[in-house]
mmCIF file of C-alpha atoms in Angstrom:
data_model
loop_
_atom_site.group_PDB
_atom_site.id
_atom_site.type_symbol
_atom_site.label_atom_id
_atom_site.label_comp_id
_atom_site.label_asym_id
_atom_site.label_seq_id
_atom_site.Cartn_x
_atom_site.Cartn_y
_atom_site.Cartn_z
ATOM 1 C CA MET A 1 72.155 -23.417 24.358
ATOM 2 C CA ARG A 2 72.415 -25.266 21.072
ATOM 3 C CA TYR A 3 72.398 -23.221 17.884
ATOM 4 C CA LEU A 4 71.333 -24.192 14.274
ATOM 5 C CA GLY A 5 73.374 -22.475 11.571
ATOM 6 C CA ILE A 6 71.796 -22.083 8.019
ATOM 7 C CA ASP A 7 73.509 -21.322 4.808
ATOM 8 C CA TYR A 8 70.579 -20.521 2.554
ATOM 9 C CA GLY A 9 70.904 -21.291 -1.154
ATOM 10 C CA THR A 10 68.355 -21.160 -3.939
ATOM 11 C CA LYS A 11 68.851 -24.998 -4.646
ATOM 12 C CA ARG A 12 70.327 -26.279 -1.451
ATOM 13 C CA VAL A 13 70.485 -25.304 2.110
ATOM 14 C CA GLY A 14 73.404 -26.110 4.374
ATOM 15 C CA LEU A 15 72.733 -26.877 8.181
ATOM 16 C CA ALA A 16 75.161 -26.790 11.032
ATOM 17 C CA LEU A 17 74.768 -27.444 14.653
ATOM 18 C CA SER A 18 76.726 -26.121 17.657
ATOM 19 C CA ASP A 19 77.579 -28.052 20.872
ATOM 20 C CA GLU A 20 75.210 -27.656 23.819
ATOM 21 C CA GLY A 21 77.483 -24.886 25.174
ATOM 22 C CA GLY A 22 77.225 -22.796 21.937
ATOM 23 C CA ASN A 23 81.049 -22.855 21.619
ATOM 24 C CA MET A 24 81.775 -24.865 18.429
ATOM 25 C CA ALA A 25 79.877 -25.503 15.160
ATOM 26 C CA PHE A 26 79.807 -28.754 13.141
ATOM 27 C CA PRO A 27 78.363 -29.450 9.694
ATOM 28 C CA LEU A 28 75.070 -31.228 10.009
ATOM 29 C CA ALA A 29 73.325 -31.761 6.707
ATOM 30 C CA VAL A 30 72.445 -30.401 3.257
ATOM 31 C CA VAL A 31 68.789 -30.342 2.378
ATOM 32 C CA LYS A 32 67.022 -29.420 -0.915
ATOM 33 C CA ASN A 33 65.345 -26.029 -1.063
ATOM 34 C CA ASP A 34 61.925 -27.262 -1.868
ATOM 35 C CA ALA A 35 58.354 -26.856 -0.583
ATOM 36 C CA LYS A 36 59.271 -29.066 2.441
ATOM 37 C CA LEU A 37 62.275 -26.916 3.558
ATOM 38 C CA ASN A 38 60.567 -25.274 6.575
ATOM 39 C CA ASP A 39 59.194 -28.680 7.840
ATOM 40 C CA THR A 40 62.569 -30.185 7.318
ATOM 41 C CA ILE A 41 64.248 -27.406 9.402
ATOM 42 C CA VAL A 42 61.591 -27.426 12.102
ATOM 43 C CA SER A 43 62.143 -31.169 12.481
ATOM 44 C CA PHE A 44 65.869 -30.627 12.967
ATOM 45 C CA VAL A 45 65.159 -27.911 15.500
ATOM 46 C CA LYS A 46 62.909 -30.226 17.543
ATOM 47 C CA GLU A 47 65.094 -33.318 17.181
ATOM 48 C CA LYS A 48 68.337 -31.515 18.077
ATOM 49 C CA GLN A 49 66.715 -29.298 20.876
ATOM 50 C CA VAL A 50 67.863 -26.142 19.185
ATOM 51 C CA GLY A 51 67.447 -22.848 21.247
ATOM 52 C CA ALA A 52 68.259 -20.294 18.559
ATOM 53 C CA ILE A 53 68.887 -20.119 14.804
ATOM 54 C CA VAL A 54 71.588 -18.246 12.850
ATOM 55 C CA ILE A 55 70.961 -17.591 9.158
ATOM 56 C CA GLY A 56 73.676 -16.343 6.878
ATOM 57 C CA HIS A 57 72.887 -12.877 5.550
ATOM 58 C CA SER A 58 74.154 -12.803 1.994
ATOM 59 C CA LEU A 59 74.717 -9.640 -0.108
ATOM 60 C CA ASP A 60 76.368 -9.206 -3.467
ATOM 61 C CA MET A 61 79.672 -7.486 -3.992
ATOM 62 C CA LYS A 62 78.039 -4.113 -4.081
ATOM 63 C CA GLY A 63 76.287 -4.641 -0.739
ATOM 64 C CA LYS A 64 72.852 -5.091 -2.397
ATOM 65 C CA GLU A 65 70.444 -7.830 -1.667
ATOM 66 C CA ASN A 66 70.536 -10.936 -3.914
ATOM 67 C CA ALA A 67 68.231 -13.920 -4.477
ATOM 68 C CA ALA A 68 69.802 -15.766 -1.549
ATOM 69 C CA HIS A 69 69.275 -12.829 0.686
ATOM 70 C CA THR A 70 65.679 -12.426 -0.228
ATOM 71 C CA GLY A 71 65.072 -16.160 0.326
ATOM 72 C CA ALA A 72 66.937 -16.150 3.563
ATOM 73 C CA GLU A 73 64.713 -13.354 4.883
ATOM 74 C CA ALA A 74 61.586 -15.188 3.887
ATOM 75 C CA LEU A 75 62.921 -18.269 5.627
ATOM 76 C CA MET A 76 63.616 -16.357 8.717
ATOM 77 C CA LEU A 77 59.957 -15.018 8.833
ATOM 78 C CA ASP A 78 58.623 -18.559 8.342
ATOM 79 C CA LEU A 79 60.920 -20.135 10.986
ATOM 80 C CA THR A 80 60.096 -17.322 13.498
ATOM 81 C CA LEU A 81 56.360 -18.258 13.136
ATOM 82 C CA ALA A 82 56.927 -21.912 13.131
ATOM 83 C CA THR A 83 59.445 -22.191 15.961
ATOM 84 C CA GLY A 84 59.120 -19.032 18.177
ATOM 85 C CA LEU A 85 62.905 -19.153 18.539
ATOM 86 C CA PRO A 86 65.290 -16.121 18.350
ATOM 87 C CA ILE A 87 66.705 -15.938 14.936
ATOM 88 C CA HIS A 88 69.847 -13.989 14.161
ATOM 89 C CA LEU A 89 71.206 -12.887 10.741
ATOM 90 C CA GLU A 90 74.971 -13.301 10.406
ATOM 91 C CA PRO A 91 76.788 -11.393 7.677
ATOM 92 C CA GLU A 92 78.409 -13.792 5.199
ATOM 93 C CA TRP A 93 80.448 -13.520 2.130
ATOM 94 C CA PHE A 94 81.957 -16.350 0.171
ATOM 95 C CA THR A 95 81.367 -18.989 2.890
ATOM 96 C CA THR A 96 80.557 -21.606 0.362
ATOM 97 C CA VAL A 97 83.835 -20.721 -1.613
ATOM 98 C CA ALA A 98 85.744 -20.927 1.613
ATOM 99 C CA ALA A 99 84.179 -24.258 2.551
ATOM 100 C CA THR A 100 84.976 -25.632 -0.960
ATOM 101 C CA ARG A 101 88.620 -24.587 -0.539
ATOM 102 C CA PHE A 102 88.825 -26.056 2.856
ATOM 103 C CA GLN A 103 86.956 -29.343 2.231
ATOM 104 C CA GLY A 104 86.972 -29.675 -1.443
ATOM 105 C CA LYS A 105 83.840 -30.263 -3.631
ATOM 106 C CA THR A 106 81.918 -32.600 -1.425
ATOM 107 C CA GLU A 107 78.281 -33.070 -0.619
ATOM 108 C CA LEU A 108 78.740 -31.357 2.629
ATOM 109 C CA LYS A 109 80.228 -28.076 1.358
ATOM 110 C CA ASP A 110 76.974 -26.215 2.047
ATOM 111 C CA ALA A 111 76.787 -27.700 5.590
ATOM 112 C CA SER A 112 80.453 -26.598 6.018
ATOM 113 C CA ALA A 113 79.519 -23.141 4.827
ATOM 114 C CA ALA A 114 76.719 -23.141 7.525
ATOM 115 C CA ALA A 115 79.294 -24.087 10.133
ATOM 116 C CA LEU A 116 81.492 -21.198 9.084
ATOM 117 C CA ILE A 117 78.576 -18.897 9.415
ATOM 118 C CA LEU A 118 77.620 -20.257 12.815
ATOM 119 C CA GLU A 119 81.255 -20.211 14.065
ATOM 120 C CA SER A 120 81.503 -16.481 13.046
ATOM 121 C CA PHE A 121 78.334 -15.815 15.091
ATOM 122 C CA LEU A 122 79.506 -17.857 18.130
ATOM 123 C CA SER A 123 82.888 -16.263 18.202
ATOM 124 C CA ARG A 124 81.319 -12.881 18.712
ATOM 125 C CA ASN A 125 78.567 -13.854 21.161
#
C-alpha cells in the first residue's frame, strides 16, 4: 500500500509519498496552506493511488497543542470525509529543523520533513 505523509504548517504543507510496498518515504511536494489545500491533497491521493495518510502530530515543548496541531487535526477530519482513507497521526518534533539541517534551506524542506514523519511511521508499522 502507498502512503502519503503530511507535515502540516500554517503557511506551507509538506507532502511525501511512500513506495508501493510502504517501505520507504520520498519528498513529494510543498503546497500552500490556503483554501484549496484539501482539494490539492485529494488530487495527490487520487493521482498517486494512496491507500492511507499519515499526518504529523505536532505539540509544543510542554506537550500542549499548538497552531499546527489544531490545523492538522482539522485537516485530518476534512480528509477523512473527502477520501474515506485511514488516517494516522504520527508524533513529530523538530522534523522541519531536522530536514533543514539534512538538506539545507531548500524549497523542499517541508516535503523532506513530511518524509521524515512518514519514515518514522513506516519503520514502526
